[in-house]
XYZ file of C-alpha atoms in Angstrom:
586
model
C 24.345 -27.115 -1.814
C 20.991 -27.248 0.096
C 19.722 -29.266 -2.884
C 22.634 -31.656 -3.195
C 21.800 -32.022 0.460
C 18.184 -32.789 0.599
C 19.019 -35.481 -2.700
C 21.257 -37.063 -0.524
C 18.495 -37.482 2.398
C 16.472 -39.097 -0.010
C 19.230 -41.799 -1.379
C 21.173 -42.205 1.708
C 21.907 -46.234 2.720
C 19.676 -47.618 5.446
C 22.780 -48.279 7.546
C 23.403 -44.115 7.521
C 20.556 -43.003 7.126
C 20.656 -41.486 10.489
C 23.408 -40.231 12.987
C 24.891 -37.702 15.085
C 22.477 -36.583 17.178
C 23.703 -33.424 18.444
C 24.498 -31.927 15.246
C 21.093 -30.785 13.790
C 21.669 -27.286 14.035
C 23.823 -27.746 11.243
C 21.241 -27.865 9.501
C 19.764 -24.727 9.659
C 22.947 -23.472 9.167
C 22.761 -24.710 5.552
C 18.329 -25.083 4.860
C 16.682 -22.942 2.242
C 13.702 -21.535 3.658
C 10.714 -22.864 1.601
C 9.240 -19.185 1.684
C 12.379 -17.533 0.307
C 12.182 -20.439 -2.409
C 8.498 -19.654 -3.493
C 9.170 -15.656 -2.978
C 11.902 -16.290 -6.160
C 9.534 -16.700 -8.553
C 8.301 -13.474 -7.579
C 10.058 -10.211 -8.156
C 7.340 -7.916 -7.813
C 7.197 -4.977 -6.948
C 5.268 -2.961 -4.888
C 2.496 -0.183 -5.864
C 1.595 3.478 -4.540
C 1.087 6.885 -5.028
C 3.914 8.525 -2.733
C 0.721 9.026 0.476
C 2.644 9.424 3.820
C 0.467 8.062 6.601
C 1.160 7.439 10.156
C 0.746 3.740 10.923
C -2.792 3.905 10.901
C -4.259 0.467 8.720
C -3.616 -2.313 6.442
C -4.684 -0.632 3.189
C -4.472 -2.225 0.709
C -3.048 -1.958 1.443
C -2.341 -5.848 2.334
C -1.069 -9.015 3.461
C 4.789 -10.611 2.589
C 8.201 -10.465 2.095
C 8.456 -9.223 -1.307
C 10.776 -6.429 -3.716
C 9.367 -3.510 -2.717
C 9.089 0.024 -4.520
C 9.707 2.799 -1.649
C 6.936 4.458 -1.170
C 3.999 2.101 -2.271
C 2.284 0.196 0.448
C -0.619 -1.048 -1.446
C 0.909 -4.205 -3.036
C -1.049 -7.729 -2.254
C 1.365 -9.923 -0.761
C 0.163 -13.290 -1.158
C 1.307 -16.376 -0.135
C 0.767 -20.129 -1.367
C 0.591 -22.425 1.334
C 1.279 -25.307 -0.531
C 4.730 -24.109 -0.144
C 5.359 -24.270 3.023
C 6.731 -27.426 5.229
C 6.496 -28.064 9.231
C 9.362 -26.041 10.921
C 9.234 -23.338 8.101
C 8.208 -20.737 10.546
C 10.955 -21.188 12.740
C 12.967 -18.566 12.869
C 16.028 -18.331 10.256
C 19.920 -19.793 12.529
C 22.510 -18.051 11.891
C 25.436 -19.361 8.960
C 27.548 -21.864 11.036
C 31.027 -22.546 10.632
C 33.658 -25.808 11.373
C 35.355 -25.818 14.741
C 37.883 -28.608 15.098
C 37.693 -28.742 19.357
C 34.913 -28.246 21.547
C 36.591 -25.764 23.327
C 35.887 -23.807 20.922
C 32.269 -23.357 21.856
C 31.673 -20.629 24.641
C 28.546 -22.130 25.714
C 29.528 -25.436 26.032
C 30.940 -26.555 29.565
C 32.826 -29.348 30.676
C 30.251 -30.112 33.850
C 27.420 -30.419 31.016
C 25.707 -33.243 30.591
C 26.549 -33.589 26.657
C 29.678 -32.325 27.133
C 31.807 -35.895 26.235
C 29.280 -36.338 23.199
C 30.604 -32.876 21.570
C 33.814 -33.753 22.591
C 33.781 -37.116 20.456
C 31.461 -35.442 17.930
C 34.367 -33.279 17.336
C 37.354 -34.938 17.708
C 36.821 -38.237 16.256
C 34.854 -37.637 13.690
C 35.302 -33.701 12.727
C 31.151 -33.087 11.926
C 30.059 -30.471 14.700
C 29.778 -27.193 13.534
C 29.288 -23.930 15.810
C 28.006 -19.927 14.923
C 30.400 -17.269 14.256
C 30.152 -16.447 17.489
C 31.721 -18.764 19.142
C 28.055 -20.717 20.435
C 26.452 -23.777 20.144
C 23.144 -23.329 21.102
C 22.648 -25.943 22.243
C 19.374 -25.515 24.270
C 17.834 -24.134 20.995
C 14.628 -26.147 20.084
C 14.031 -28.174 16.810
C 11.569 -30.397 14.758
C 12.046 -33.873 13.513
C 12.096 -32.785 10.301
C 15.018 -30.202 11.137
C 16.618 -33.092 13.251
C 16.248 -35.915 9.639
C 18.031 -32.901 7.841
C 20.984 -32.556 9.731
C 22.078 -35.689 10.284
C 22.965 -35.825 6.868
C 26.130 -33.952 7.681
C 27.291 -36.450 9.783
C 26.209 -39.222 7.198
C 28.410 -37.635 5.014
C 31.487 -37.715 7.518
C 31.612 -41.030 8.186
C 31.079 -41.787 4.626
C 34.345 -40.452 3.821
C 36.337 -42.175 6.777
C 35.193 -45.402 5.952
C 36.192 -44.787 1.646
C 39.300 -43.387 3.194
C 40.240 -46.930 5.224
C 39.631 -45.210 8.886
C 37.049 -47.653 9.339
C 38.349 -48.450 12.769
C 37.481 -44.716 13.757
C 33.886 -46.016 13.374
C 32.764 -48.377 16.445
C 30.710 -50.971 16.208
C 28.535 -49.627 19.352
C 28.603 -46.590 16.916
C 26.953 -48.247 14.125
C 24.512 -50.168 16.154
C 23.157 -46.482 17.378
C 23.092 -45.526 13.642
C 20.917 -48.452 12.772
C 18.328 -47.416 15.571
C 18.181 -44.341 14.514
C 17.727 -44.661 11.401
C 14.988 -47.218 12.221
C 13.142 -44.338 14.410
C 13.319 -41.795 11.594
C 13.043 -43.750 8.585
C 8.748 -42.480 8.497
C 10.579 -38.781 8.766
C 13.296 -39.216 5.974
C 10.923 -40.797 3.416
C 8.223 -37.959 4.148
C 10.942 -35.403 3.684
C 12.316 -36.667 0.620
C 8.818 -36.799 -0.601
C 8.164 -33.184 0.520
C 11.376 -32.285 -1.746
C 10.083 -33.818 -4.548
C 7.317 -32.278 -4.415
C 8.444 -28.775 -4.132
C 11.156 -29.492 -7.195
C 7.739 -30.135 -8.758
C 5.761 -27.259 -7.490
C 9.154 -24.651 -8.670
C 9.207 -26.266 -12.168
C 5.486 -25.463 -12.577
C 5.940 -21.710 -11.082
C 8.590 -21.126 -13.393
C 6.719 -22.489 -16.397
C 3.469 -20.805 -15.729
C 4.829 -17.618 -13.647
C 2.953 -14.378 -15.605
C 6.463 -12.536 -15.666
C 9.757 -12.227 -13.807
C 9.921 -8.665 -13.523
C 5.713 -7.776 -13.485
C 3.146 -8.318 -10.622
C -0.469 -7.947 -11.552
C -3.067 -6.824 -8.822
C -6.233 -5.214 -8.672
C -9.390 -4.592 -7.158
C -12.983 -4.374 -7.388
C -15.636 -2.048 -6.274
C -19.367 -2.958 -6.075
C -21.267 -0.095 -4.622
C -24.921 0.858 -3.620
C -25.626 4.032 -2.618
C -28.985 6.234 -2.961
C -29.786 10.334 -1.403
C -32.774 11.243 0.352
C -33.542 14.964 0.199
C -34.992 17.887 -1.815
C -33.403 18.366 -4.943
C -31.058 21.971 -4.340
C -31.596 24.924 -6.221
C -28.657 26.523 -7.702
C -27.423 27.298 -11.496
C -30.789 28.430 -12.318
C -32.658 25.157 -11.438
C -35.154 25.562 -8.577
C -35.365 23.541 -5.792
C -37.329 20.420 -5.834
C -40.233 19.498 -3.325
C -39.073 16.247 -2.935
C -36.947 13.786 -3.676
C -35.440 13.235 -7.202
C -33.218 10.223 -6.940
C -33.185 6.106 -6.829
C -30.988 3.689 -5.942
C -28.511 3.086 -7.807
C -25.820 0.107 -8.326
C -21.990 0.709 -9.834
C -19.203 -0.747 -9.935
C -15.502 0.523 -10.543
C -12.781 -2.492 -11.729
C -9.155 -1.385 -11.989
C -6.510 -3.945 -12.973
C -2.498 -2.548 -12.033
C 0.286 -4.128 -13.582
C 3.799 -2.763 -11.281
C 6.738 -3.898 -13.293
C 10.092 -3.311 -11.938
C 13.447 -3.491 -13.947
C 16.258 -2.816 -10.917
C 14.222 -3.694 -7.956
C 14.057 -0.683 -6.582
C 11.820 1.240 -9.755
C 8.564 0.564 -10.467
C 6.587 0.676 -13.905
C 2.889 1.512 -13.293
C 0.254 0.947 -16.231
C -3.558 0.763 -14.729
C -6.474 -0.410 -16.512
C -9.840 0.428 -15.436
C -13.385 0.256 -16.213
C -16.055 1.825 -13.787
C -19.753 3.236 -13.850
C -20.660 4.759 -10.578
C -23.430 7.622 -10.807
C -22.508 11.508 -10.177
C -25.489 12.779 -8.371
C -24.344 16.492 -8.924
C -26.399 16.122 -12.114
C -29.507 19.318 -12.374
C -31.749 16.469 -12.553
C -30.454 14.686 -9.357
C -28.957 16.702 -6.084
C -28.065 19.232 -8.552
C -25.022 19.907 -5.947
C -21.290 18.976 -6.009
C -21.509 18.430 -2.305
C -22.949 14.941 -2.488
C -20.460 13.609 -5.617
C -18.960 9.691 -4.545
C -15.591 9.721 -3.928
C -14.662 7.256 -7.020
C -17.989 8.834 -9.288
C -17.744 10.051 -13.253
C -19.260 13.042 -14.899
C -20.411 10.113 -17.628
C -20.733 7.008 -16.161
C -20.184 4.099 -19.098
C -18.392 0.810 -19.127
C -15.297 1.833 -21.257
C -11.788 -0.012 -20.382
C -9.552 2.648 -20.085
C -5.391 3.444 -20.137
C -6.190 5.163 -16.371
C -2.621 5.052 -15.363
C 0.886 5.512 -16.549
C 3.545 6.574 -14.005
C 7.491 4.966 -13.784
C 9.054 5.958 -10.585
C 13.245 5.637 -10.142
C 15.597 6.439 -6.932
C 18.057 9.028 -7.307
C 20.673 11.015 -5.159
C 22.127 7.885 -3.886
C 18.140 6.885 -3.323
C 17.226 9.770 -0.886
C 15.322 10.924 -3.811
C 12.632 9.310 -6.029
C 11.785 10.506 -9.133
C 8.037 10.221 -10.607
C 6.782 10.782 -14.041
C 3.434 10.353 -14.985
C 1.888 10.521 -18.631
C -1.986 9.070 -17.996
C -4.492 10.043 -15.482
C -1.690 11.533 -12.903
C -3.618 13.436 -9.688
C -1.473 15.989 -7.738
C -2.020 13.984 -4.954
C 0.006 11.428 -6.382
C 2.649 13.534 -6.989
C 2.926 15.075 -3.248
C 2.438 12.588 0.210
C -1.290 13.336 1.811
C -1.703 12.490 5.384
C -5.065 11.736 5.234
C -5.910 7.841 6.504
C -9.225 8.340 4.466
C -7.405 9.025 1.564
C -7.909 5.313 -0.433
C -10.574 5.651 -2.976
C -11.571 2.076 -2.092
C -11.442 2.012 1.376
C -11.417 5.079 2.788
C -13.862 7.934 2.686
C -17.006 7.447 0.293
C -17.351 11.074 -0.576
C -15.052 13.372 -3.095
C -14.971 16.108 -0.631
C -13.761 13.753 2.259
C -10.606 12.109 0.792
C -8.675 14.943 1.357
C -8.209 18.983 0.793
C -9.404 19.343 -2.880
C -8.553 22.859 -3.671
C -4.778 21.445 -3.032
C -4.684 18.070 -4.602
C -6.857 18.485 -7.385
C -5.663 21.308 -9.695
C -4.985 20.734 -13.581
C -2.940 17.552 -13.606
C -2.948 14.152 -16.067
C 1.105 14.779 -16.858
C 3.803 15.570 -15.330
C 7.149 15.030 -12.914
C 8.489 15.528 -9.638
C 11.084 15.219 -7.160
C 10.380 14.141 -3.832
C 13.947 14.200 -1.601
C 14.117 13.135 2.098
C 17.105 15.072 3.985
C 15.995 12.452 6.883
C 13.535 10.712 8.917
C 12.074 14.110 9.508
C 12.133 16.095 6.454
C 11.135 15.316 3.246
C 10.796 17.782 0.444
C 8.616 17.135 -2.886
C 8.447 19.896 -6.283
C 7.185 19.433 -9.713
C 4.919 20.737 -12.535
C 1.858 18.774 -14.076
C 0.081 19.847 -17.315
C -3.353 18.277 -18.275
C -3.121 18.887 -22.395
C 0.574 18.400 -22.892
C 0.606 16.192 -25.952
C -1.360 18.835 -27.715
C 0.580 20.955 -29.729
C -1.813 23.609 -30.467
C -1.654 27.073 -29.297
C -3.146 27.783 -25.807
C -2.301 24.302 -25.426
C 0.824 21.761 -25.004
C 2.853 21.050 -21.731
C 4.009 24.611 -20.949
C 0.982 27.153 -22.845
C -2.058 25.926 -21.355
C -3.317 24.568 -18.106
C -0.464 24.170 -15.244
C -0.123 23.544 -11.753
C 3.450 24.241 -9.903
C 3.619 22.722 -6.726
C 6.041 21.985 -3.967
C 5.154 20.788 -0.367
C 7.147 20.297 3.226
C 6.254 17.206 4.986
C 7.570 17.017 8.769
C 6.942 13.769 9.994
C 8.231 14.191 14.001
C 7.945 10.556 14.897
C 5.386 8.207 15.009
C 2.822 9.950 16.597
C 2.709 13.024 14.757
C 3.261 14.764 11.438
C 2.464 17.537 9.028
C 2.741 19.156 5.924
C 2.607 22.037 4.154
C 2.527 23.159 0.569
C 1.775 26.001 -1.688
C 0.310 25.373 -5.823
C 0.495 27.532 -8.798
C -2.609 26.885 -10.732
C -3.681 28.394 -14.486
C -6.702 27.370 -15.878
C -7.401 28.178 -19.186
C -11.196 29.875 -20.997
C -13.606 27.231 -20.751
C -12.139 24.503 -18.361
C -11.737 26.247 -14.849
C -12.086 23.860 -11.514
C -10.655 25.784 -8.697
C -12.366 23.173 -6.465
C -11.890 19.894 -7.878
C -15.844 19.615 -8.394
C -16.909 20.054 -4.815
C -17.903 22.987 -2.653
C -20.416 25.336 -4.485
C -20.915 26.029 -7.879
C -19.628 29.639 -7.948
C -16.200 28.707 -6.047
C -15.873 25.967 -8.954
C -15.590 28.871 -11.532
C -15.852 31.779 -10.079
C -15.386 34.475 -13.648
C -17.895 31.843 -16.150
C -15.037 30.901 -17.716
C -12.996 32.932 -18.155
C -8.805 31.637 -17.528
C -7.850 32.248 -14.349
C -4.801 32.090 -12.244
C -5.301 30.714 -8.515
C -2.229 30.351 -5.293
C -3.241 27.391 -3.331
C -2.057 27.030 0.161
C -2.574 23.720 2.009
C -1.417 22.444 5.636
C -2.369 19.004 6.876
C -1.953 17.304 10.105
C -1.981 13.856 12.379
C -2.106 13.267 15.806
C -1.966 9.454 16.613
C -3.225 9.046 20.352
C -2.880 5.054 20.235
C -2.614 2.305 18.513
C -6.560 2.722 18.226
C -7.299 6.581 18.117
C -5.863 9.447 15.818
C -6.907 12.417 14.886
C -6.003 14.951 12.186
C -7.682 17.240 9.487
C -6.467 19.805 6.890
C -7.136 23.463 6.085
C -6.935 25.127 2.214
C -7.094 28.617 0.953
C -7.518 29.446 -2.560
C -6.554 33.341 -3.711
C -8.277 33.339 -7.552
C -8.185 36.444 -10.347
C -9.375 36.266 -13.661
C -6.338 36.483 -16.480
C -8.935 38.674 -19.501
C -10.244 41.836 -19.138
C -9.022 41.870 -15.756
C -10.700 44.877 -14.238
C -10.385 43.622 -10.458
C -8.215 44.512 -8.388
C -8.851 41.909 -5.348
C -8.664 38.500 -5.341
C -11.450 36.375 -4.398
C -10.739 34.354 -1.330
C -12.047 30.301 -0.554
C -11.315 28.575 2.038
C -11.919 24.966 2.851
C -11.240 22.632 6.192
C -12.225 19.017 7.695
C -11.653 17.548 10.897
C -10.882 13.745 11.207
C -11.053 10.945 13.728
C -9.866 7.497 12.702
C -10.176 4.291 14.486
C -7.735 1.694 12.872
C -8.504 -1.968 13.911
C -11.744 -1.345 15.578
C -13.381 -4.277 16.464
C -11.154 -6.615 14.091
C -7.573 -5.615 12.581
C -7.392 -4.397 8.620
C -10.966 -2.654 9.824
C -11.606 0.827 10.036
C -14.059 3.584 11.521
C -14.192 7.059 10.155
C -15.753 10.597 11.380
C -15.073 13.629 9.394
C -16.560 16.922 9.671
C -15.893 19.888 7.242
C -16.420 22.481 5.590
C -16.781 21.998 1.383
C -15.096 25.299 -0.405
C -16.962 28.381 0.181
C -16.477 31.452 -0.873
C -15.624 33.786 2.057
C -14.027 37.037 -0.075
C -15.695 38.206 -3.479
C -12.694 40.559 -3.823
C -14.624 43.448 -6.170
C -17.767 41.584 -6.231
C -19.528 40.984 -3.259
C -22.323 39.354 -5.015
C -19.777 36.215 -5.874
C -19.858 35.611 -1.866
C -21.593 32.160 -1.257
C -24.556 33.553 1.206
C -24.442 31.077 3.755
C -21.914 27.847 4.876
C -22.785 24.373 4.396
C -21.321 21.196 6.886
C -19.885 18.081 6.038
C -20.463 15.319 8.209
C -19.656 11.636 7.269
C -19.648 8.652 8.913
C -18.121 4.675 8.124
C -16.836 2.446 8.562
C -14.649 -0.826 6.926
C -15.213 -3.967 8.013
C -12.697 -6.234 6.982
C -13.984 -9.960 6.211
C -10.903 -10.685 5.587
C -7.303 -9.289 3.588
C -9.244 -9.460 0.587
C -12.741 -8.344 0.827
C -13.504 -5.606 3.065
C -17.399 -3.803 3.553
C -18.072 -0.039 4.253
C -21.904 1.046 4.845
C -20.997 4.779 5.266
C -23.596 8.023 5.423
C -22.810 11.602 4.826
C -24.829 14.507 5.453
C -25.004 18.110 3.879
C -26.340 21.138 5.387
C -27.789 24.351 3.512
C -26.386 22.677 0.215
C -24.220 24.911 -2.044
C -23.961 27.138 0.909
C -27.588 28.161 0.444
C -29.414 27.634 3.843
C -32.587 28.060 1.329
C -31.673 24.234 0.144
C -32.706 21.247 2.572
C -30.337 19.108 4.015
C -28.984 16.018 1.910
C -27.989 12.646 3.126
C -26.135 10.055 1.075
C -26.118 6.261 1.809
C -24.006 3.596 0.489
C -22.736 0.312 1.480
C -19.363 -0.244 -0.843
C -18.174 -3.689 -0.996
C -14.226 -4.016 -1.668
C -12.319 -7.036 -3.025
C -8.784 -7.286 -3.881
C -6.134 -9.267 -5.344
């Protein structure tokens, strides 16, 4: 209809082309908002891992009315400006409908001054419409463009009384106020009939050229400089250097996401990504997990990779959201973390400070899970993740090698505060044990050399939001560990892990962020039978940064982090790392 319209502006006779005054609003009642036009060719949906934050930034995610995936925030909404027409940001009028008597109108008087205008409007010529509820609105304001548009209803009135031989209905004092009108707006009917035109045009193309109906690609790109000044560490045997062993280095990390949704409300993940950003763990480097980036390799190269594969569907009348993963699947993907330095891109630039890693890091790549919310407050999530599932050998496959059981609590009170708590089964098997997720020290990594071992992880997290400006949060993890061959011990070893966090979202210019964390990396506090597997000392985590954005789609963060008594040795010097990491999305 709104198209028929808008032709008809375009064609109408100079002796019509404008009338009736005091029915614009009719048409907003029937207009097409040029957004909602352009936002058709777009059914994309949105992107996430299931993270539960408190309104705390922008992160990714980013800048749009668009289908969106629950639980994904990270999504670029863009928007083409060529699409949009003066008066577009008005807000949308409420669906009009036909009165036949002004009377009808509640808001419309007979002491007002347009009173005998509606009245004709109405009753002689039957083209004054009114909302639902009984209004006019008459006080509501309105462009000339708006004003062009609706007199076309009018237009379209008289049209038919005249082809209907009720000419004489028309006066000629009527038709000499047509013909100055349409002499004053003739400049606004030809530019809108252009404007139409040209946005037939511009829809034509979209559809032609569009990349798909049902898949939205985004992605982002990391360049990052970073360098450590320190003595080397001494720990697996390797002494500790006299000075420093390290140079600055340049990486980069691309990662290309195509979300593809078939219902709307699902959402078909497949990631591509390519990165080489140095791990300065290396003997030859820090020679300590403490100082590992938070988006760093064990072999940097520049392969593109399959990094992600995850579909995600509603269930349970969509209290409930299914998530299956088959590439590159993280636990924290799987359960919501509360952490607003979570983002591997713009949040915190070190492994250990993303969030608790004994937790969120155990023996994953595969897997499923159920996350159910019972309400605004309580939401539930379980599942199981295997690393080696698709191989069928024994001591291997999705249910006889590596596993990690989860399930996890998340209480979010209201918008100030929430927490969560969760407990993980983990079994590793001989040869590829990571209690830690490659931080902390070397012996809470793997604690028996090797040997498979079964671990209970217990994590709580927690975030206070003082303002719109200040919140403040952390998380605490405890690891219980026993070795599953030749198991003569009868204690389990005990590590414990814990950060503090203060985040400042917007400062100094929205989509920006500032960052303090201070923690403790996993340390071994309880050797169980062996005393000797006690880390001696306890190192501190202390990191600083912070985002500046330069705009939605390139953000900055210099950031330092310092170390004490690496590897929990107060034997090793104290570490700093520098970077500056340069974001930009699309």
């Amino acid at each position: 209809m709104t198209k028929i319209i808008l032709n008809v502006l375009k064609q109408t006779p100079g002796t019509f082309s404008l009338a009736a005054l005091l029915i614009a609003n009719s048409a907003l009642a029937n207009q097409v908002s040029v957004e909602q036009l352009a936002n058709a060719q777009n059914t994309n949906t949105n992107t996430t891992n299931t993270t539960t934050q408190l309104p705390v930034e922008a992160q990714n995610d980013a800048p749009s009315e668009e289908v969106e995936v629950p639980g994904d925030s990270r999504l670029q909404k863009l928007k083409d400006p060529s699409l949009q027409i003066p008066g577009s940001e008005l807000e949308q009028a409420d669906p009009m409908g036909q009165v036949t008597s002004v009377s009808q109108l509640s808001d419309v008087q007979p002491t007002d001054w347009a009173f005998q205008a509606l009245q004709s409007l109405v009753e002689r010529y039957g083209c004054i419409v009114g909302y639902p509820d009984g209004t006019y609105k008459g006080n509501r304001a309105m462009t000339r463009y708006e004003f062009a548009a609706g007199l076309n209803a009018c237009l379209d009135r008289i049209t038919e009384l005249i082809a209907a031989a009720t000419a004489d209905l028309v006066t000629r004092d009527d038709l000499a106020v047509l013909q100055r009108l349409q002499e004053e707006f003739a400049v606004e009917l030809a530019e809108l009939g252009g404007r139409v035109d040209a946005l037939e045009a511009r829809t034509a193309e979209l559809e032609a050229n569009q990349f798909s109906t049902t898949t939205k690609l985004n992605g982002e790109v990391l360049f990052w400089l970073t360098d450590t000044f320190g003595e080397r560490a001494g720990a697996r045997g390797t002494e500790r250097s006299e000075n420093d062993r390290t140079e600055t280095a340049l990486g980069y990390r691309v990662r290309l996401n195509f979300d593809t949704s078939f219902t709307g409300k699902d959402r078909l993940r497949t990631r591509l990504q390519a990165r080489d950003v140095p791990n300065w763990s290396g003997r030859d480097l820090t020679n300590t997990l403490m100082t590992r980036l938070g988006t760093d390799q064990s072999n940097p190269d520049d392969t593109v990779v399959l990094d992600n594969l995850v579909y995600e569907f509603p269930v349970l009348n969509e209290k409930g959201m299914v998530m299956v993963g088959l590439n590159s699947i993280d636990l924290d993907d799987f359960m919501p973390v509360l952490n607003p330095f979570q983002s591997s891109g713009g949040g915190s630039v070190s492994r250990f400070g993303r969030y608790n890693p004994t937790f969120y890091r155990g023996p994953a790549d595969k897997g499923i899970s159920l996350q159910y919310a019972f309400n605004d407050t309580f939401t539930v999530t379980g599942g199981y993740a295997a690393p080696e599932s698709e191989d069928p050998r024994e001591g291997r496959g999705l249910f006889n090698g590596s596993f990690s059981g989860f399930g996890q609590v998340l209480v979010d009170l209201n918008d100030s505060l929430a927490f969560n708590i969760g407990y993980v089964r983990n079994y590793f098997i001989k040869d590829d044990v990571n209690l830690t997720g490659s931080t902390g020290s070397f012996t809470a990594r793997d604690p028996f050399d090797g040997v498979p071992t079964t671990a209970d992880q217990l994590g709580f997290e927690a975030q206070w939001k003082l303002n719109e400006h200040i919140q403040i949060g952390g998380w605490f993890g405890a690891t219980w560990a026993r070795p599953e061959e030749n198991n003569d011990d009868d204690d389990d070893i005990t590590i414990i892990n814990g950060a503090l966090t203060i985040a400042f979202p917007d400062l100094f210019k929205d989509g920006s962020l500032g960052g303090i964390l201070v923690g403790v990396p996993p340390i071994i506090t309880d050797g169980g039978d062996d005393d000797e597997l006690k880390d001696p000392d306890t190192s501190v985590h202390i990191e600083v940064f912070y985002r500046y954005a330069v705009n939605d789609f390139i953000a900055i963060t210099p950031a330092l982090f310092v170390i004490t008594n690496p590897n929990h040795d107060e034997n090793n010097e104290t570490l700093w790392v520098g970077s500056v990491r340069t974001q930009f999305r699309f």
